[in-house]
Tab-separated table of C-alpha atoms in Angstrom:
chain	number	residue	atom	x	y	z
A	23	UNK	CA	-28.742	-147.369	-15.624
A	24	UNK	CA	-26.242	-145.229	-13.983
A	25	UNK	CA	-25.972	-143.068	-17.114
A	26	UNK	CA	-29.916	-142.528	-16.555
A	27	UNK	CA	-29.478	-142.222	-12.928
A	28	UNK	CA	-26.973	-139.619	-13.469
A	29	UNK	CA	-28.746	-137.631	-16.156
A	30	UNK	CA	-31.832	-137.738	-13.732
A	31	UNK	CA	-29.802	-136.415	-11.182
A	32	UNK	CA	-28.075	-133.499	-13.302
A	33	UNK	CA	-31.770	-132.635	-14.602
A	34	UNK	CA	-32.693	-132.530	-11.232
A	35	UNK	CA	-30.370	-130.326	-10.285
A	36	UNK	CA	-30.345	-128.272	-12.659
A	37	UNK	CA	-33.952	-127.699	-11.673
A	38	UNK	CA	-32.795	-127.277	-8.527
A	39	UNK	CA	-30.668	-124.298	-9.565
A	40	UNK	CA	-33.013	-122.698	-11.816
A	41	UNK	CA	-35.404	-122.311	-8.991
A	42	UNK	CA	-33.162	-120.961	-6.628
A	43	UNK	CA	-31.949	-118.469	-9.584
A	44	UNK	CA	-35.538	-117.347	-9.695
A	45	UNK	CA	-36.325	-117.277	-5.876
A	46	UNK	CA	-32.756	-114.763	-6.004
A	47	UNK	CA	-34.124	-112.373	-8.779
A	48	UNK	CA	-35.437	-109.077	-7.701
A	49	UNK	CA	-37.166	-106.067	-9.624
A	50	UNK	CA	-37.268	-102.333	-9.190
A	51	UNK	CA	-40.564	-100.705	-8.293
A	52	UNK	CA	-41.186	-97.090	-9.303
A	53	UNK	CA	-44.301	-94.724	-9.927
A	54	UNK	CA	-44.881	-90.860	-9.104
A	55	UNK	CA	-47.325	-89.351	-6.295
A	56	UNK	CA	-49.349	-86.379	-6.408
A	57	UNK	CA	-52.167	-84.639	-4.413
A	58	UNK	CA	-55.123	-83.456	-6.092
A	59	UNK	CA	-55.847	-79.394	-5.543
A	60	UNK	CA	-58.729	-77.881	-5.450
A	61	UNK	CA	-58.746	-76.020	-8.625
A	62	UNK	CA	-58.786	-79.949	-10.152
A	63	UNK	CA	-54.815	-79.458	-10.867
A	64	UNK	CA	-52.308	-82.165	-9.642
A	65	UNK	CA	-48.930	-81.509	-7.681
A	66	UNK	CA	-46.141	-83.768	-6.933
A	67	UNK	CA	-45.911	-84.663	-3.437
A	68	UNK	CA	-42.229	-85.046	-1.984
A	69	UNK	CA	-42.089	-87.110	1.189
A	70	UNK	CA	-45.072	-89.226	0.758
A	71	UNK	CA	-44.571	-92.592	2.078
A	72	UNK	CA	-44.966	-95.746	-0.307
A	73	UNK	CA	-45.157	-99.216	1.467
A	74	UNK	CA	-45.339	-102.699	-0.038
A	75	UNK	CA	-46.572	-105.756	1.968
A	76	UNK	CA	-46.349	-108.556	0.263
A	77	UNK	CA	-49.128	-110.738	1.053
A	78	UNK	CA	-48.054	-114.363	0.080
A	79	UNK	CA	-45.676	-114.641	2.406
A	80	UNK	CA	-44.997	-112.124	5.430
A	81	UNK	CA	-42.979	-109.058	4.027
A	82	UNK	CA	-42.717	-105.092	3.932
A	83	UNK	CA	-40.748	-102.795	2.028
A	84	UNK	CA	-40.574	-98.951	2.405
A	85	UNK	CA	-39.457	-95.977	0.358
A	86	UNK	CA	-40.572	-92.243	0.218
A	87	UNK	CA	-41.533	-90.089	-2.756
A	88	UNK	CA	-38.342	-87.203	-3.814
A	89	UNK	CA	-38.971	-83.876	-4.681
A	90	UNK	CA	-40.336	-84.265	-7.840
A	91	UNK	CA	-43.107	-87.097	-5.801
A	92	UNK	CA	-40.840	-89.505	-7.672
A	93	UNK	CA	-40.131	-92.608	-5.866
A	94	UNK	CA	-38.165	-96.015	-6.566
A	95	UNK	CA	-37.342	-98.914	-4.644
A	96	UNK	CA	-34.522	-101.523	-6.260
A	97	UNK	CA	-34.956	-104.689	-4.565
A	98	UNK	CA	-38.695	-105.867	-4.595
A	99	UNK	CA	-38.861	-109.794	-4.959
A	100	UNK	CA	-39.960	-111.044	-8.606
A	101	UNK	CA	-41.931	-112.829	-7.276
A	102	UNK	CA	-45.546	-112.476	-4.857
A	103	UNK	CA	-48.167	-110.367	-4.569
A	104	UNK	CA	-48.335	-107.189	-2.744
A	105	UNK	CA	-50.255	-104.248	-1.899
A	106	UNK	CA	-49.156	-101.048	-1.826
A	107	UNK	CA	-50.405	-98.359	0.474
A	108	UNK	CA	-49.567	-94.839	-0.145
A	109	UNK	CA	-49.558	-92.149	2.755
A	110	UNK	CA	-48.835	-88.043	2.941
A	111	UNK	CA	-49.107	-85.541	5.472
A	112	UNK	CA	-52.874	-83.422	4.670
A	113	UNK	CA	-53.661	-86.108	2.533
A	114	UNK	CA	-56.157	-89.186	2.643
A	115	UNK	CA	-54.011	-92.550	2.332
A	116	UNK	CA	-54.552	-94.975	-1.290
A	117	UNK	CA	-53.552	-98.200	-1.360
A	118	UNK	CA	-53.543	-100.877	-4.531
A	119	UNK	CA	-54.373	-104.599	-3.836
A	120	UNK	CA	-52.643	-107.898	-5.198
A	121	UNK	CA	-50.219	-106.426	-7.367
A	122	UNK	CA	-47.643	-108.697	-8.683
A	123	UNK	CA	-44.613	-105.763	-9.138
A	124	UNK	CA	-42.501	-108.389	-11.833
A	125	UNK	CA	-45.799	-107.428	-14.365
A	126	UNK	CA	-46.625	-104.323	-12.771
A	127	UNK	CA	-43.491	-102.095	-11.559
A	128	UNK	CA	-44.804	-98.691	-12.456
A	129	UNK	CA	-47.595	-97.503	-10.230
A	130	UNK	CA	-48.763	-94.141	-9.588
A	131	UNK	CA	-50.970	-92.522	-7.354
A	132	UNK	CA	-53.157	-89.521	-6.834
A	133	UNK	CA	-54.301	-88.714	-3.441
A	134	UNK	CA	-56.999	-86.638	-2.692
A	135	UNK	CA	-57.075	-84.073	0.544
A	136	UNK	CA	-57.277	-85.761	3.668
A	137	UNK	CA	-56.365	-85.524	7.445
A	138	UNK	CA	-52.798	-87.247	6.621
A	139	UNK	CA	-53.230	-91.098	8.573
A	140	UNK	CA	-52.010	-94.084	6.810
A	141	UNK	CA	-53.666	-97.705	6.442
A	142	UNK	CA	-52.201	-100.855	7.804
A	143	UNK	CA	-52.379	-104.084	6.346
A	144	UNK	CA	-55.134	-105.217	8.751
A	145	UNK	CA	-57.235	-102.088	8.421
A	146	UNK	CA	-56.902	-103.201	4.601
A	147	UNK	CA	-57.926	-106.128	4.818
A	148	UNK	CA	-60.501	-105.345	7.271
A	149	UNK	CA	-62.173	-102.621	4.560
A	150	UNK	CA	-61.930	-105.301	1.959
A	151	UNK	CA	-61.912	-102.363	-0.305
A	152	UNK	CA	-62.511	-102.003	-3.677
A	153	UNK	CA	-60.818	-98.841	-4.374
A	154	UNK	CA	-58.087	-98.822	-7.254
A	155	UNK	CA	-58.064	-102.841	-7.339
A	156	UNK	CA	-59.225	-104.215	-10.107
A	157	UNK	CA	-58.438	-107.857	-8.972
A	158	UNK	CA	-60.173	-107.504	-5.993
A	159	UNK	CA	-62.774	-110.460	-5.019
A	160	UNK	CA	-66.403	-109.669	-3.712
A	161	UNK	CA	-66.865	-107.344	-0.967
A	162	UNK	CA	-68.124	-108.403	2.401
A	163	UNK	CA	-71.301	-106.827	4.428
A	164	UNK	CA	-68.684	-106.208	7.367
A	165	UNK	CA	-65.789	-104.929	4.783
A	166	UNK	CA	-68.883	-102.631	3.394
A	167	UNK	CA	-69.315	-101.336	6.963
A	168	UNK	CA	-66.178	-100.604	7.830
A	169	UNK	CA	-65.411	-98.733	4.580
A	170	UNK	CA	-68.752	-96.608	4.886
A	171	UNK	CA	-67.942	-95.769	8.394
A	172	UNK	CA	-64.399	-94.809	7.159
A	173	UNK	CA	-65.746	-92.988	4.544
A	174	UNK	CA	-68.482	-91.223	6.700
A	175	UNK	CA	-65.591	-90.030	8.956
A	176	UNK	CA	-63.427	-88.820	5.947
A	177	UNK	CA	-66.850	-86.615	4.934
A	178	UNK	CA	-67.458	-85.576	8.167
A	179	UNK	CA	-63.660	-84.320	9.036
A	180	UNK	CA	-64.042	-82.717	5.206
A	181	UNK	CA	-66.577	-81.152	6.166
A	182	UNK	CA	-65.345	-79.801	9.433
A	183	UNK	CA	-62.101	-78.708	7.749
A	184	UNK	CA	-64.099	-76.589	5.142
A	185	UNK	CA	-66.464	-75.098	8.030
A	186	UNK	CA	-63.143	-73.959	9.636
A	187	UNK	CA	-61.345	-72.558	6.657
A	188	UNK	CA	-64.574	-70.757	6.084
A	189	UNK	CA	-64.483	-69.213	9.645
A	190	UNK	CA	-61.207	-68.439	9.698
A	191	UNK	CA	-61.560	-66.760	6.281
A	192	UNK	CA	-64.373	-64.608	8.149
A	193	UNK	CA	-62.520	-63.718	10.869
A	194	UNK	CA	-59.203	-62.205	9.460
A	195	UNK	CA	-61.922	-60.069	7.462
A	196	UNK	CA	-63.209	-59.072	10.549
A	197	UNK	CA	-60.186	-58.582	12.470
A	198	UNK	CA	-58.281	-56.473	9.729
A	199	UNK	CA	-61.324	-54.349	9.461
A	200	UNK	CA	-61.359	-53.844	13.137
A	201	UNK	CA	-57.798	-52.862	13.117
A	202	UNK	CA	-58.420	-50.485	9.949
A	203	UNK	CA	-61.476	-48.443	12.085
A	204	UNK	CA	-59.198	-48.623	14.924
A	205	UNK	CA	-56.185	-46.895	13.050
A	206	UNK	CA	-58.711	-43.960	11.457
A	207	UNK	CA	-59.392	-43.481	14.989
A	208	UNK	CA	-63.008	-44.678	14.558
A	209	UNK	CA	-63.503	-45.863	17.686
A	210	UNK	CA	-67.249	-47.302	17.789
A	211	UNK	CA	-66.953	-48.462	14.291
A	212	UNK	CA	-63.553	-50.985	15.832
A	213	UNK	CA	-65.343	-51.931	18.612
A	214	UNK	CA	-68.276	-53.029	16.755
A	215	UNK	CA	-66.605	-55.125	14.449
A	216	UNK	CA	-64.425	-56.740	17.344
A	217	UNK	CA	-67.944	-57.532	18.659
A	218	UNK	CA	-68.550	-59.669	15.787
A	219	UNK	CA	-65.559	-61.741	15.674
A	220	UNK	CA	-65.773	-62.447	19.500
A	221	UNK	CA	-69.778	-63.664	18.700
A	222	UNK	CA	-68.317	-65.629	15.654
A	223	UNK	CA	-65.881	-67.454	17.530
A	224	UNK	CA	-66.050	-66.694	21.485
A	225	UNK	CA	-62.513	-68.811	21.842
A	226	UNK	CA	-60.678	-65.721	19.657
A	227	UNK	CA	-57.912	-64.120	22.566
A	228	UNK	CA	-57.300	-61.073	19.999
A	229	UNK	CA	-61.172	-59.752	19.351
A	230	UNK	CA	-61.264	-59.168	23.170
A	231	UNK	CA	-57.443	-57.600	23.448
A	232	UNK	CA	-58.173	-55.158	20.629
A	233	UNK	CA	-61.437	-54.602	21.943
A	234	UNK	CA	-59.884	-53.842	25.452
A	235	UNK	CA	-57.392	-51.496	23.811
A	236	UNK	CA	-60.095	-49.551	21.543
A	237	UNK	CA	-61.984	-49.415	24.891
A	238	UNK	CA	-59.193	-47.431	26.718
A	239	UNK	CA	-58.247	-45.192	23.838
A	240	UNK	CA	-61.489	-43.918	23.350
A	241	UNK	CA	-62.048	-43.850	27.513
A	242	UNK	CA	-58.885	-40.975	27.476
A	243	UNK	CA	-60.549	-39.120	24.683
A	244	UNK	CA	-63.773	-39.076	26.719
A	245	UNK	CA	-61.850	-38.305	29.589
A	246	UNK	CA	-59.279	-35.842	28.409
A	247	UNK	CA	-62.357	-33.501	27.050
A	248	UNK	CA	-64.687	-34.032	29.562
A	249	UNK	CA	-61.766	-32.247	31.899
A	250	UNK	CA	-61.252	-29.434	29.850
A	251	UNK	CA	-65.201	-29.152	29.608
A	252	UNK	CA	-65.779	-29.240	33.237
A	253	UNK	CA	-68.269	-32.195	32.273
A	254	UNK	CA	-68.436	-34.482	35.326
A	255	UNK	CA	-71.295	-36.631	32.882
A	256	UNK	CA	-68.730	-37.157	30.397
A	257	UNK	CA	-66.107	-38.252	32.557
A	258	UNK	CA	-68.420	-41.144	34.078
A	259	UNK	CA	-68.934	-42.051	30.519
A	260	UNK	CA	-65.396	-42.359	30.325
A	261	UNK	CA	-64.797	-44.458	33.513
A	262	UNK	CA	-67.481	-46.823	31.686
A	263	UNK	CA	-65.112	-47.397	28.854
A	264	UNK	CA	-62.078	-47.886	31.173
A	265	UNK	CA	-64.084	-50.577	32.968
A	266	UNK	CA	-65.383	-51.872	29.734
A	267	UNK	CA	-61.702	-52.115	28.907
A	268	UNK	CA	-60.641	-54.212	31.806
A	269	UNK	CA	-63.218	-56.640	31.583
A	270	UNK	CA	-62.223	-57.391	28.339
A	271	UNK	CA	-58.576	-57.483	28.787
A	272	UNK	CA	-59.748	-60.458	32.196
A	273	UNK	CA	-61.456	-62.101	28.890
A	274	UNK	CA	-58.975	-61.780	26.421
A	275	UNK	CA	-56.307	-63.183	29.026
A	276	UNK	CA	-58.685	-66.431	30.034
A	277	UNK	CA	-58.904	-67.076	26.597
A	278	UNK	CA	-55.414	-67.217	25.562
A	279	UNK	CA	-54.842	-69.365	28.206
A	280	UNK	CA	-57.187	-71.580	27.546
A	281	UNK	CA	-56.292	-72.013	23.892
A	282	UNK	CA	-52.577	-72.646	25.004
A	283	UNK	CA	-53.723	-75.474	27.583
A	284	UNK	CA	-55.880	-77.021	24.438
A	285	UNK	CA	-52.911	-76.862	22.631
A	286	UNK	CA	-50.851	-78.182	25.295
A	287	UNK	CA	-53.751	-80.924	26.785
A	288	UNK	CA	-54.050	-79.794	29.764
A	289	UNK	CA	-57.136	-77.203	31.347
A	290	UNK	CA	-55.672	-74.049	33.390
A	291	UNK	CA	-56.208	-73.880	37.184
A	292	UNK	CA	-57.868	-71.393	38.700
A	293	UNK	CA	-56.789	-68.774	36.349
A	294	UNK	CA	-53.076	-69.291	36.579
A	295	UNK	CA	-51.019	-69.864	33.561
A	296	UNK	CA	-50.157	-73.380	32.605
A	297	UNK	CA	-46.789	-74.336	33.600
A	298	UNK	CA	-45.895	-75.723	30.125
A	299	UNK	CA	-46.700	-72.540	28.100
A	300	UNK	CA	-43.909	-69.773	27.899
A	301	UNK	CA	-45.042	-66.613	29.283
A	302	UNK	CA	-43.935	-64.377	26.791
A	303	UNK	CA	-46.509	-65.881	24.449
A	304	UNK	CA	-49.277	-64.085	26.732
A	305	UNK	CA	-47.074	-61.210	27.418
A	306	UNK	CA	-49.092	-58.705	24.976
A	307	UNK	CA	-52.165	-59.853	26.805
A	308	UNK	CA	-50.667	-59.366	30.265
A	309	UNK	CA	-49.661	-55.548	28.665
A	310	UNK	CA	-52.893	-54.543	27.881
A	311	UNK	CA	-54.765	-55.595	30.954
A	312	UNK	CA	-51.803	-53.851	33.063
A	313	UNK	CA	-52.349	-50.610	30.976
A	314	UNK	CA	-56.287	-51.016	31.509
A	315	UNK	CA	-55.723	-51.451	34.993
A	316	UNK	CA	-53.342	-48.464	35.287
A	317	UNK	CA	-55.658	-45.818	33.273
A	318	UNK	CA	-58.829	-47.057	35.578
A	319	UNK	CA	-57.053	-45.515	38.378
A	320	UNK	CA	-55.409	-42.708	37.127
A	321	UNK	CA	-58.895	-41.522	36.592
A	322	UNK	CA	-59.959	-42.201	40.194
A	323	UNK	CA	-61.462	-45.614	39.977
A	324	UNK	CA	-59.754	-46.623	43.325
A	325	UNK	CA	-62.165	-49.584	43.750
A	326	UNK	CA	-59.887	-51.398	41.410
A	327	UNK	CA	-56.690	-51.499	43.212
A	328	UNK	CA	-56.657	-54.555	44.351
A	329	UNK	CA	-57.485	-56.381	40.951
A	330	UNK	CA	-54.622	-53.677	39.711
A	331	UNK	CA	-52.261	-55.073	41.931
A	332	UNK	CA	-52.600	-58.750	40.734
A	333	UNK	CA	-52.518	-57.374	37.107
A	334	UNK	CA	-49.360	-55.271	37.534
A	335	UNK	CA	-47.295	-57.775	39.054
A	336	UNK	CA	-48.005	-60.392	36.900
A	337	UNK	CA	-46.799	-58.255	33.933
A	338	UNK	CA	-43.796	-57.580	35.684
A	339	UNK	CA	-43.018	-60.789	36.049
A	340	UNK	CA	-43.066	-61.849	32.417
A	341	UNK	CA	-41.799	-58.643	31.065
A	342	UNK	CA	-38.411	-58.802	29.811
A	343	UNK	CA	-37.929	-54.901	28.404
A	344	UNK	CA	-35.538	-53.142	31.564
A	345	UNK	CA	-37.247	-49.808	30.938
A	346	UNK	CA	-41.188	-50.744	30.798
A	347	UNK	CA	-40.488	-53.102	34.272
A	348	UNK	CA	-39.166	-49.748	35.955
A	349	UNK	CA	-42.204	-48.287	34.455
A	350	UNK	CA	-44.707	-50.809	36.119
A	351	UNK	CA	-42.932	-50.908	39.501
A	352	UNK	CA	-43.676	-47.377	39.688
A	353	UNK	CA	-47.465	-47.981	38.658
A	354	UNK	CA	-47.731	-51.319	41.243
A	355	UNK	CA	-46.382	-48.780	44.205
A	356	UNK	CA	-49.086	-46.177	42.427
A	357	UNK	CA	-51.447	-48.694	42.819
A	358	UNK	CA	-50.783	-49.661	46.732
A	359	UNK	CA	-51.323	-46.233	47.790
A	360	UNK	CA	-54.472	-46.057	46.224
A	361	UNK	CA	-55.695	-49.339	47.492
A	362	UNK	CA	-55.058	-47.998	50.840
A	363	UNK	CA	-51.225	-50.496	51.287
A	364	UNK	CA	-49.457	-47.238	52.602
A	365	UNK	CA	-46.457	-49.062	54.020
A	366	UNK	CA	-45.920	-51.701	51.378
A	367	UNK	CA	-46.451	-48.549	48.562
A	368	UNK	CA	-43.360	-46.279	51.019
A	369	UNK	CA	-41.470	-49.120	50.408
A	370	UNK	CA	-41.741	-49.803	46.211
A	371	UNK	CA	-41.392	-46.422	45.887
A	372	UNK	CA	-38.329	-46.957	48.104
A	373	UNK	CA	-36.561	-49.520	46.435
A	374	UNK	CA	-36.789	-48.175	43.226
A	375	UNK	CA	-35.166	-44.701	44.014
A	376	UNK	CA	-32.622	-46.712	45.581
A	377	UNK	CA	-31.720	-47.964	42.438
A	378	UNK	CA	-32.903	-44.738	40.085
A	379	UNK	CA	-32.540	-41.562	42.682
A	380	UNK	CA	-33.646	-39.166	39.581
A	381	UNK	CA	-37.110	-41.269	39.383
A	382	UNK	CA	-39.320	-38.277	39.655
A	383	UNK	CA	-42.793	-40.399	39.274
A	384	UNK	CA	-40.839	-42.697	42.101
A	385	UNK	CA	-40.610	-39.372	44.155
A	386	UNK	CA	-43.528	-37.655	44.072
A	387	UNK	CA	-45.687	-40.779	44.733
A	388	UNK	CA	-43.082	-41.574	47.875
A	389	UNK	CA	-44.134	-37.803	48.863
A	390	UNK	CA	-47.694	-38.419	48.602
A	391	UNK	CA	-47.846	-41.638	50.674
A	392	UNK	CA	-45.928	-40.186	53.088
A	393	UNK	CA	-47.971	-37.088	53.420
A	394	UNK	CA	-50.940	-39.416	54.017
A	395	UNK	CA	-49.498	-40.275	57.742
A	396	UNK	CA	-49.333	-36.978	59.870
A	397	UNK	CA	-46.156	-39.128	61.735
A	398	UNK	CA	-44.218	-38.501	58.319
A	399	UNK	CA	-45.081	-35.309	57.602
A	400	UNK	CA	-41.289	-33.914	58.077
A	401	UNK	CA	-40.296	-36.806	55.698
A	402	UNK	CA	-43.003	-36.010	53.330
A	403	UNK	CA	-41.615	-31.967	52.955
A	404	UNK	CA	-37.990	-33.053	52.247
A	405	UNK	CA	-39.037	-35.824	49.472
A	406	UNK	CA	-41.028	-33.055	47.767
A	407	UNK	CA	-38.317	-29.934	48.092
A	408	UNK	CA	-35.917	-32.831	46.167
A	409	UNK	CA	-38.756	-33.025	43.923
A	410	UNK	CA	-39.137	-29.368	43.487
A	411	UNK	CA	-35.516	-29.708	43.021
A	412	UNK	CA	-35.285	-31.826	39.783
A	413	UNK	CA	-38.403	-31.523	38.090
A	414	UNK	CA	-38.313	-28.936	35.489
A	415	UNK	CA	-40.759	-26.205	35.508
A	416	UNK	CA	-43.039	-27.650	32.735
A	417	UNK	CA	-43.977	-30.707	35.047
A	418	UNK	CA	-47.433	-29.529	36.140
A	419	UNK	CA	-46.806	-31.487	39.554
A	420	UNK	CA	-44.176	-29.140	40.814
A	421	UNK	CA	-46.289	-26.384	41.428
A	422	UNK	CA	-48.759	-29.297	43.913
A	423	UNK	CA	-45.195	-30.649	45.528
A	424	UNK	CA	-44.499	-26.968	46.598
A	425	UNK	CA	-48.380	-26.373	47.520
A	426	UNK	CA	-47.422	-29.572	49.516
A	427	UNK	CA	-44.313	-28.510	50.950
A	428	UNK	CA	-46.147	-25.074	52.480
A	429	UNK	CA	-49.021	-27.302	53.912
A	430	UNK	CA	-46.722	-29.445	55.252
A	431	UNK	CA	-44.745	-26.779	57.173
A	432	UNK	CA	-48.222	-25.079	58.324
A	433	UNK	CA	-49.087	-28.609	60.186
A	434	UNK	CA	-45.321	-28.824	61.719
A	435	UNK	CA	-45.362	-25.845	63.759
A	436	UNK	CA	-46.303	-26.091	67.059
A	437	UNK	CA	-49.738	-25.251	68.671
A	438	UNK	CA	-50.483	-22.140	69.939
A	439	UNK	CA	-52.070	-22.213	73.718
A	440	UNK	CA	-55.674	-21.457	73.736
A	441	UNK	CA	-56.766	-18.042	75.184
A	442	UNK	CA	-59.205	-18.615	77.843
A	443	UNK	CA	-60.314	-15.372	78.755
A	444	UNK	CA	-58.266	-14.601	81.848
A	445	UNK	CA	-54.829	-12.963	83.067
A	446	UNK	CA	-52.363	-15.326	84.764
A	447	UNK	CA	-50.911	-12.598	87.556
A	448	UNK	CA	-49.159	-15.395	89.293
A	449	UNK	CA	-51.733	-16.932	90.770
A	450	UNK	CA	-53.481	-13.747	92.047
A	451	UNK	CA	-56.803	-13.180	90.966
A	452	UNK	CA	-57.477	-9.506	90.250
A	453	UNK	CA	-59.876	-7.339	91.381
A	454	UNK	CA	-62.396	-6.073	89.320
């Protein structure tokens, strides 16, 4: 009996052992992953992430794809059932259902283009998919549901992707063929074509920047040979296209701040640029509405100033080249005088020949805001004679400064008496 007992006992055990030998053996899981072009080709996929959750008992197990979309995980239990969901950035996530990796350890996977999500284990077995699982049972109404909605959303984003590859497709065409009129100087031709990327897609910053600066250059052609034509017609056709010009630089500018706060989830306020987005990003933006701004009045559109004023400093502010901030000071001091700020204009001009005493765009404006108060006439003269000084004769404004200086000297010199007519004989009238 005890011999029985005892060889009961070592069978047992040895049972015992076998089973635990089993529970302790593993196997190594391995398969490739590509993504599915459009030209119907296949490419590996490095990175892509392959999970296994084994669905017997609670367990997940992770490994990515190599280079090569190779990937291989040593340690998967032998026994259990899994499934294994497959994920990769701008593609649409696979999965494989009750897969028992001891008979099945090569598995591979071809994704198709997607929006790059991933499945959980719930959303799984929420689907109740059929897709790539040949054990699978009988699909429920709800499962059906859920996979058609999943699937309608899938279409719909594929759809949406397409639509904006399409678009964007049409509107480098547009755009380079804007810039190519632009650069054979045909003017109407750039502008026309910037017209139809800006009715194509309204949100586009660059179809009203370029349009801004095709604007302006064909405003100083207008302008340039409606002076030398004595054609007062031609240069109000000119100050169109400068005004033209601004307006679309204002658009161009509320655009590209609104596409940085999308970007950034947040909606500008009032105009102002968002706090998270770096300035220099707008900077050419900022540049070409300053340059609008700085034509209009050269030309005599003084009813601008103020809007100048806003422009100018702004683009000083984010502007990071030493020589075109000098530049703009001079225009924002331009641009006080004009809007009638004589003070605050005497003082820019001011502070930057402080700094730059050979500024001769700094010193002639100083002379002509000066000039503009009959108290600083005297002032006004000796700014202009150091003008007269340092400009060199081809600088067509040193022949005004001197005009200036003689006008100035005219109005300094005291007032004659009026005659009235009479004799003063010391208080004596004479006799006739």
């Amino acid at each position: 009996m005890r011999t029985r007992i005892f060889c009961a006992l070592a069978v047992a055990f040895l049972i015992t052992l076998s089973a635990a030998s089993a529970a302790a053996q593993v196997v190594t899981a391995s398969g490739k992953v590509t993504l599915k072009q459009p030209d119907g080709k296949s490419v590996p996929v490095a990175g892509a992430t392959v999970v296994f959750y084994r669905t017997d008992i609670k367990g997940e197990y992770r490994t990515k794809t190599d280079k090569n979309g190779r990937y291989v995980y040593a340690g998967i239990p032998f026994t259990g059932t899994f499934t294994i969901v497959v994920s990769a950035p701008n593609a649409r996530p696979t999965f494989l259902k009750d897969v028992r990796i001891s008979q099945r350890p090569e598995n591979d996977f071809e994704l198709e283009p997607g929006d790059g999500s991933t499945l959980t284990l719930e959303q799984i077995r929420t689907m109740g998919a059929q897709a790539a699982t040949p054990e699978a049972g009988t699909e429920s109404a709800e499962a059906r549901r859920a996979r058609e909605e999943m699937e309608r959303k899938r279409a719909e984003f594929e759809a949406e992707k397409k639509r904006i590859e399409a678009l964007n497709l049409k509107l480098n065409e547009i755009l380079k063929a804007g810039n190519d009129a632009f650069t054979a100087k045909k003017y109407d031709e750039a502008i026309n074509y910037y017209d139809q990327g800006i009715q194509a897609d309204p949100e586009q910053p660059v179809f009203y920047r370029n349009k801004s600066i095709a604007l302006r250059t064909r405003g100083v052609e207008r302008y340039n040979e409606a002076v030398r034509n004595k054609d007062q017609a031609g240069r109000e056709t000119a100050r169109a296209d400068f005004k033209a010009a601004v307006e679309a630089s204002e658009k161009a500018l509320q655009a590209q701040r609104a596409m940085q706060a999308k970007r950034a989830g947040t909606a500008p306020q009032g105009g102002a640029t968002p706090a998270q987005q770096p300035q220099n990003e707008e900077l050419n933006y900022l540049e070409a509405r300053y340059e609008n701004y700085r034509l209009a009045l050269q030309v005599g559109m003084a009813d601008m100033a103020d809007a100048a004023i806003r422009a100018t400093q702004e683009y000083i502010a984010a502007e990071t080249d030493p020589a075109k901030k000098a530049k703009a000071r001079v225009s924002l001091a331009n641009a006080l005088f004009q809007g009638g700020r004589i003070d605050e204009s005497i003082a820019q001009y001011k502070q930057i020949l402080q700094s730059d005493p050979n500024n001769l765009d700094a010193l002639y404006g100083l002379g002509l805001a000066l000039a503009s108060d009959p108290a600083k006439a005297a002032e006004a003269s000796e700014v202009f004679k150091q003008f007269v000084a340092k400009a060199p004769a081809t600088d067509q404004r040193k022949q005004e400064a001197e005009e200036a200086i003689k006008a100035l000297a005219e109005s300094l010199k005291p007032q004659q008496p009026a005659n009235t007519g009479t004799t003063n004989t010391g208080g004596r009238r004479r006799r006739p």
